[in-house]
mmCIF file with all atom_site columns, C-alpha atoms in Angstrom:
data_model
loop_
_atom_site.group_PDB
_atom_site.id
_atom_site.type_symbol
_atom_site.label_atom_id
_atom_site.label_alt_id
_atom_site.label_comp_id
_atom_site.label_asym_id
_atom_site.label_entity_id
_atom_site.label_seq_id
_atom_site.pdbx_PDB_ins_code
_atom_site.Cartn_x
_atom_site.Cartn_y
_atom_site.Cartn_z
_atom_site.occupancy
_atom_site.B_iso_or_equiv
_atom_site.pdbx_formal_charge
_atom_site.auth_seq_id
_atom_site.auth_comp_id
_atom_site.auth_asym_id
_atom_site.auth_atom_id
_atom_site.pdbx_PDB_model_num
ATOM 1   C CA . UNK I 1 1   ? 0.021  0.016  -0.017  1.00 41.00 ? 1   UNK I CA 1
ATOM 2   C CA . UNK I 1 2   ? 1.127  3.476  -0.737  1.00 44.00 ? 2   UNK I CA 1
ATOM 3   C CA . UNK I 1 3   ? 1.847  5.928  2.047   1.00 45.00 ? 3   UNK I CA 1
ATOM 4   C CA . UNK I 1 4   ? -1.346 6.956  3.745   1.00 50.00 ? 4   UNK I CA 1
ATOM 5   C CA . UNK I 1 5   ? -0.141 10.355 5.013   1.00 48.00 ? 5   UNK I CA 1
ATOM 6   C CA . UNK I 1 6   ? 0.460  11.924 1.556   1.00 49.00 ? 6   UNK I CA 1
ATOM 7   C CA . UNK I 1 7   ? 3.145  14.123 3.192   1.00 60.00 ? 7   UNK I CA 1
ATOM 8   C CA . UNK I 1 8   ? 6.250  13.877 1.096   1.00 66.00 ? 8   UNK I CA 1
ATOM 9   C CA . UNK I 1 9   ? 9.679  15.500 0.864   1.00 68.00 ? 9   UNK I CA 1
ATOM 10  C CA . UNK I 1 10  ? 10.131 15.310 -2.903  1.00 73.00 ? 10  UNK I CA 1
ATOM 11  C CA . UNK I 1 11  ? 9.155  18.233 -5.175  1.00 64.00 ? 11  UNK I CA 1
ATOM 12  C CA . UNK I 1 12  ? 6.980  17.394 -8.155  1.00 63.00 ? 12  UNK I CA 1
ATOM 13  C CA . UNK I 1 13  ? 7.638  18.256 -11.738 1.00 58.00 ? 13  UNK I CA 1
ATOM 14  C CA . UNK I 1 14  ? 10.453 18.000 -14.271 1.00 53.00 ? 14  UNK I CA 1
ATOM 15  C CA . UNK I 1 15  ? 13.894 19.058 -12.971 1.00 57.00 ? 15  UNK I CA 1
ATOM 16  C CA . UNK I 1 16  ? 12.459 19.694 -9.406  1.00 63.00 ? 16  UNK I CA 1
ATOM 17  C CA . UNK I 1 17  ? 15.188 17.440 -7.968  1.00 69.00 ? 17  UNK I CA 1
ATOM 18  C CA . UNK I 1 18  ? 18.668 18.852 -8.735  1.00 67.00 ? 18  UNK I CA 1
ATOM 19  C CA . UNK I 1 19  ? 20.351 16.684 -11.316 1.00 71.00 ? 19  UNK I CA 1
ATOM 20  C CA . UNK I 1 20  ? 17.208 14.929 -12.544 1.00 76.00 ? 20  UNK I CA 1
ATOM 21  C CA . UNK I 1 21  ? 16.646 15.990 -16.104 1.00 74.00 ? 21  UNK I CA 1
ATOM 22  C CA . UNK I 1 22  ? 14.374 13.065 -17.143 1.00 76.00 ? 22  UNK I CA 1
ATOM 23  C CA . UNK I 1 23  ? 13.228 11.546 -13.827 1.00 77.00 ? 23  UNK I CA 1
ATOM 24  C CA . UNK I 1 24  ? 10.716 13.163 -11.528 1.00 77.00 ? 24  UNK I CA 1
ATOM 25  C CA . UNK I 1 25  ? 8.758  12.590 -8.389  1.00 78.00 ? 25  UNK I CA 1
ATOM 26  C CA . UNK I 1 26  ? 5.094  11.603 -8.701  1.00 79.00 ? 26  UNK I CA 1
ATOM 27  C CA . UNK I 1 27  ? 3.088  11.797 -5.496  1.00 79.00 ? 27  UNK I CA 1
ATOM 28  C CA . UNK I 1 28  ? 6.286  11.992 -3.463  1.00 82.00 ? 28  UNK I CA 1
ATOM 29  C CA . UNK I 1 29  ? 7.833  8.866  -5.061  1.00 86.00 ? 29  UNK I CA 1
ATOM 30  C CA . UNK I 1 30  ? 10.143 7.897  -7.817  1.00 86.00 ? 30  UNK I CA 1
ATOM 31  C CA . UNK I 1 31  ? 8.786  4.974  -9.845  1.00 86.00 ? 31  UNK I CA 1
ATOM 32  C CA . UNK I 1 32  ? 11.007 2.554  -11.738 1.00 87.00 ? 32  UNK I CA 1
ATOM 33  C CA . UNK I 1 33  ? 9.544  1.910  -15.214 1.00 83.00 ? 33  UNK I CA 1
ATOM 34  C CA . UNK I 1 34  ? 8.349  -1.546 -14.255 1.00 86.00 ? 34  UNK I CA 1
ATOM 35  C CA . UNK I 1 35  ? 6.324  -0.513 -11.191 1.00 86.00 ? 35  UNK I CA 1
ATOM 36  C CA . UNK I 1 36  ? 3.337  0.904  -12.929 1.00 80.00 ? 36  UNK I CA 1
ATOM 37  C CA . UNK I 1 37  ? 3.417  4.484  -11.590 1.00 77.00 ? 37  UNK I CA 1
ATOM 38  C CA . UNK I 1 38  ? 1.159  5.869  -8.862  1.00 76.00 ? 38  UNK I CA 1
ATOM 39  C CA . UNK I 1 39  ? -1.731 3.572  -9.816  1.00 73.00 ? 39  UNK I CA 1
ATOM 40  C CA . UNK I 1 40  ? 0.300  0.406  -9.970  1.00 68.00 ? 40  UNK I CA 1
ATOM 41  C CA . UNK I 1 41  ? 0.858  -1.943 -7.104  1.00 71.00 ? 41  UNK I CA 1
ATOM 42  C CA . UNK I 1 42  ? 3.589  -4.194 -8.534  1.00 79.00 ? 42  UNK I CA 1
ATOM 43  C CA . UNK I 1 43  ? 6.235  -2.814 -6.123  1.00 89.00 ? 43  UNK I CA 1
ATOM 44  C CA . UNK I 1 44  ? 6.682  -2.082 -2.426  1.00 91.00 ? 44  UNK I CA 1
ATOM 45  C CA . UNK I 1 45  ? 7.778  1.152  -0.853  1.00 91.00 ? 45  UNK I CA 1
ATOM 46  C CA . UNK I 1 46  ? 11.342 1.905  0.124   1.00 92.00 ? 46  UNK I CA 1
ATOM 47  C CA . UNK I 1 47  ? 11.102 4.644  2.755   1.00 93.00 ? 47  UNK I CA 1
ATOM 48  C CA . UNK I 1 48  ? 13.693 7.356  2.418   1.00 91.00 ? 48  UNK I CA 1
ATOM 49  C CA . UNK I 1 49  ? 14.027 10.901 3.781   1.00 88.00 ? 49  UNK I CA 1
ATOM 50  C CA . UNK I 1 50  ? 15.004 12.827 0.678   1.00 84.00 ? 50  UNK I CA 1
ATOM 51  C CA . UNK I 1 51  ? 16.008 12.196 -2.923  1.00 82.00 ? 51  UNK I CA 1
ATOM 52  C CA . UNK I 1 52  ? 18.905 14.683 -2.330  1.00 78.00 ? 52  UNK I CA 1
ATOM 53  C CA . UNK I 1 53  ? 20.785 12.516 0.141   1.00 79.00 ? 53  UNK I CA 1
ATOM 54  C CA . UNK I 1 54  ? 22.214 10.273 -2.492  1.00 79.00 ? 54  UNK I CA 1
ATOM 55  C CA . UNK I 1 55  ? 20.853 11.936 -5.621  1.00 79.00 ? 55  UNK I CA 1
ATOM 56  C CA . UNK I 1 56  ? 19.904 9.180  -8.063  1.00 82.00 ? 56  UNK I CA 1
ATOM 57  C CA . UNK I 1 57  ? 22.184 6.513  -6.561  1.00 85.00 ? 57  UNK I CA 1
ATOM 58  C CA . UNK I 1 58  ? 19.588 4.318  -4.782  1.00 86.00 ? 58  UNK I CA 1
ATOM 59  C CA . UNK I 1 59  ? 17.039 4.964  -7.424  1.00 87.00 ? 59  UNK I CA 1
ATOM 60  C CA . UNK I 1 60  ? 19.424 3.634  -10.069 1.00 87.00 ? 60  UNK I CA 1
ATOM 61  C CA . UNK I 1 61  ? 20.269 0.626  -7.911  1.00 88.00 ? 61  UNK I CA 1
ATOM 62  C CA . UNK I 1 62  ? 16.589 -0.153 -7.461  1.00 90.00 ? 62  UNK I CA 1
ATOM 63  C CA . UNK I 1 63  ? 16.013 0.094  -11.210 1.00 87.00 ? 63  UNK I CA 1
ATOM 64  C CA . UNK I 1 64  ? 19.188 -1.656 -12.391 1.00 87.00 ? 64  UNK I CA 1
ATOM 65  C CA . UNK I 1 65  ? 18.695 -4.591 -10.037 1.00 90.00 ? 65  UNK I CA 1
ATOM 66  C CA . UNK I 1 66  ? 14.906 -4.780 -10.589 1.00 91.00 ? 66  UNK I CA 1
ATOM 67  C CA . UNK I 1 67  ? 14.344 -4.733 -6.849  1.00 92.00 ? 67  UNK I CA 1
ATOM 68  C CA . UNK I 1 68  ? 10.595 -4.122 -7.017  1.00 91.00 ? 68  UNK I CA 1
ATOM 69  C CA . UNK I 1 69  ? 10.833 -1.071 -4.746  1.00 92.00 ? 69  UNK I CA 1
ATOM 70  C CA . UNK I 1 70  ? 9.539  2.526  -5.069  1.00 91.00 ? 70  UNK I CA 1
ATOM 71  C CA . UNK I 1 71  ? 11.655 5.106  -3.223  1.00 90.00 ? 71  UNK I CA 1
ATOM 72  C CA . UNK I 1 72  ? 9.186  7.105  -1.128  1.00 90.00 ? 72  UNK I CA 1
ATOM 73  C CA . UNK I 1 73  ? 10.494 10.389 0.304   1.00 89.00 ? 73  UNK I CA 1
ATOM 74  C CA . UNK I 1 74  ? 9.100  11.332 3.731   1.00 89.00 ? 74  UNK I CA 1
ATOM 75  C CA . UNK I 1 75  ? 11.591 13.842 5.122   1.00 88.00 ? 75  UNK I CA 1
ATOM 76  C CA . UNK I 1 76  ? 13.682 12.699 8.145   1.00 89.00 ? 76  UNK I CA 1
ATOM 77  C CA . UNK I 1 77  ? 10.884 13.262 10.687  1.00 90.00 ? 77  UNK I CA 1
ATOM 78  C CA . UNK I 1 78  ? 8.401  11.480 8.471   1.00 90.00 ? 78  UNK I CA 1
ATOM 79  C CA . UNK I 1 79  ? 10.801 8.579  7.934   1.00 92.00 ? 79  UNK I CA 1
ATOM 80  C CA . UNK I 1 80  ? 11.209 8.181  11.737  1.00 92.00 ? 80  UNK I CA 1
ATOM 81  C CA . UNK I 1 81  ? 7.464  8.345  12.237  1.00 93.00 ? 81  UNK I CA 1
ATOM 82  C CA . UNK I 1 82  ? 6.706  5.856  9.435   1.00 93.00 ? 82  UNK I CA 1
ATOM 83  C CA . UNK I 1 83  ? 9.380  3.318  10.543  1.00 94.00 ? 83  UNK I CA 1
ATOM 84  C CA . UNK I 1 84  ? 8.087  3.573  14.121  1.00 94.00 ? 84  UNK I CA 1
ATOM 85  C CA . UNK I 1 85  ? 4.521  3.074  13.017  1.00 94.00 ? 85  UNK I CA 1
ATOM 86  C CA . UNK I 1 86  ? 5.346  0.056  10.797  1.00 93.00 ? 86  UNK I CA 1
ATOM 87  C CA . UNK I 1 87  ? 7.518  -1.450 13.545  1.00 94.00 ? 87  UNK I CA 1
ATOM 88  C CA . UNK I 1 88  ? 4.906  -0.997 16.257  1.00 94.00 ? 88  UNK I CA 1
ATOM 89  C CA . UNK I 1 89  ? 2.255  -2.580 14.007  1.00 94.00 ? 89  UNK I CA 1
ATOM 90  C CA . UNK I 1 90  ? 4.559  -5.541 13.281  1.00 94.00 ? 90  UNK I CA 1
ATOM 91  C CA . UNK I 1 91  ? 4.387  -4.867 9.550   1.00 92.00 ? 91  UNK I CA 1
ATOM 92  C CA . UNK I 1 92  ? 7.272  -5.534 7.222   1.00 90.00 ? 92  UNK I CA 1
ATOM 93  C CA . UNK I 1 93  ? 9.068  -2.514 5.770   1.00 92.00 ? 93  UNK I CA 1
ATOM 94  C CA . UNK I 1 94  ? 12.276 -1.455 4.198   1.00 93.00 ? 94  UNK I CA 1
ATOM 95  C CA . UNK I 1 95  ? 13.992 1.936  4.754   1.00 92.00 ? 95  UNK I CA 1
ATOM 96  C CA . UNK I 1 96  ? 17.200 3.738  3.950   1.00 89.00 ? 96  UNK I CA 1
ATOM 97  C CA . UNK I 1 97  ? 19.311 4.952  6.863   1.00 86.00 ? 97  UNK I CA 1
ATOM 98  C CA . UNK I 1 98  ? 22.857 4.659  8.072   1.00 81.00 ? 98  UNK I CA 1
ATOM 99  C CA . UNK I 1 99  ? 24.838 3.789  11.138  1.00 78.00 ? 99  UNK I CA 1
ATOM 100 C CA . UNK I 1 100 ? 25.205 5.267  13.768  1.00 80.00 ? 100 UNK I CA 1
ATOM 101 C CA . UNK I 1 101 ? 21.814 6.964  13.219  1.00 84.00 ? 101 UNK I CA 1
ATOM 102 C CA . UNK I 1 102 ? 19.470 6.444  16.220  1.00 85.00 ? 102 UNK I CA 1
ATOM 103 C CA . UNK I 1 103 ? 16.756 5.121  13.877  1.00 89.00 ? 103 UNK I CA 1
ATOM 104 C CA . UNK I 1 104 ? 18.520 1.834  13.415  1.00 86.00 ? 104 UNK I CA 1
ATOM 105 C CA . UNK I 1 105 ? 19.153 1.561  17.166  1.00 86.00 ? 105 UNK I CA 1
ATOM 106 C CA . UNK I 1 106 ? 15.578 2.426  18.137  1.00 90.00 ? 106 UNK I CA 1
ATOM 107 C CA . UNK I 1 107 ? 14.095 -0.038 15.639  1.00 89.00 ? 107 UNK I CA 1
ATOM 108 C CA . UNK I 1 108 ? 16.442 -3.035 15.262  1.00 83.00 ? 108 UNK I CA 1
ATOM 109 C CA . UNK I 1 109 ? 17.116 -3.617 11.591  1.00 86.00 ? 109 UNK I CA 1
ATOM 110 C CA . UNK I 1 110 ? 18.792 -6.142 9.299   1.00 86.00 ? 110 UNK I CA 1
ATOM 111 C CA . UNK I 1 111 ? 21.110 -4.483 6.705   1.00 85.00 ? 111 UNK I CA 1
ATOM 112 C CA . UNK I 1 112 ? 20.290 -5.148 3.084   1.00 85.00 ? 112 UNK I CA 1
ATOM 113 C CA . UNK I 1 113 ? 23.480 -6.185 1.297   1.00 85.00 ? 113 UNK I CA 1
ATOM 114 C CA . UNK I 1 114 ? 23.761 -5.109 -2.304  1.00 84.00 ? 114 UNK I CA 1
ATOM 115 C CA . UNK I 1 115 ? 26.285 -6.184 -4.917  1.00 86.00 ? 115 UNK I CA 1
ATOM 116 C CA . UNK I 1 116 ? 29.662 -4.542 -4.617  1.00 87.00 ? 116 UNK I CA 1
ATOM 117 C CA . UNK I 1 117 ? 29.979 -1.410 -6.740  1.00 84.00 ? 117 UNK I CA 1
ATOM 118 C CA . UNK I 1 118 ? 32.642 -1.473 -9.459  1.00 86.00 ? 118 UNK I CA 1
ATOM 119 C CA . UNK I 1 119 ? 34.780 1.344  -10.708 1.00 89.00 ? 119 UNK I CA 1
ATOM 120 C CA . UNK I 1 120 ? 33.208 0.874  -14.159 1.00 87.00 ? 120 UNK I CA 1
ATOM 121 C CA . UNK I 1 121 ? 29.764 1.332  -12.618 1.00 82.00 ? 121 UNK I CA 1
ATOM 122 C CA . UNK I 1 122 ? 30.767 4.428  -10.715 1.00 81.00 ? 122 UNK I CA 1
ATOM 123 C CA . UNK I 1 123 ? 32.273 5.973  -13.857 1.00 85.00 ? 123 UNK I CA 1
ATOM 124 C CA . UNK I 1 124 ? 28.785 5.623  -15.499 1.00 82.00 ? 124 UNK I CA 1
ATOM 125 C CA . UNK I 1 125 ? 27.000 7.184  -12.500 1.00 80.00 ? 125 UNK I CA 1
ATOM 126 C CA . UNK I 1 126 ? 24.508 9.933  -13.371 1.00 81.00 ? 126 UNK I CA 1
ATOM 127 C CA . UNK I 1 127 ? 22.429 11.754 -10.770 1.00 80.00 ? 127 UNK I CA 1
ATOM 128 C CA . UNK I 1 128 ? 19.334 11.076 -12.880 1.00 82.00 ? 128 UNK I CA 1
ATOM 129 C CA . UNK I 1 129 ? 18.454 7.397  -12.379 1.00 81.00 ? 129 UNK I CA 1
ATOM 130 C CA . UNK I 1 130 ? 16.782 7.179  -15.811 1.00 78.00 ? 130 UNK I CA 1
ATOM 131 C CA . UNK I 1 131 ? 19.930 8.147  -17.607 1.00 74.00 ? 131 UNK I CA 1
#
């Protein structure tokens, strides 16, 4: 299910996110081409604070590895609130954070291990995940 709060930290419209010339947020999310957009339900949400933290990096990983996730940008406070709610309800969820942030201490988490990044991959990095 998509985020019930409808409070997002991702500006809408073309080029609203610095470095995104093709990609854009729709209803506070970035949709990989295979997820069906805001009306699709083929993918699950990946809760994130902002598309500016790692501009395009995680979006490109999601798309290139066909992870079936839709980055959903909630702002840091919204991320903490959403993770807390999902945790307290015993629901499954996935979110982006880092250590030693208190979020991963407050809500015990299991790190998601991704394939190692290569030099060749990094040389092709573009801040717009659709390029």
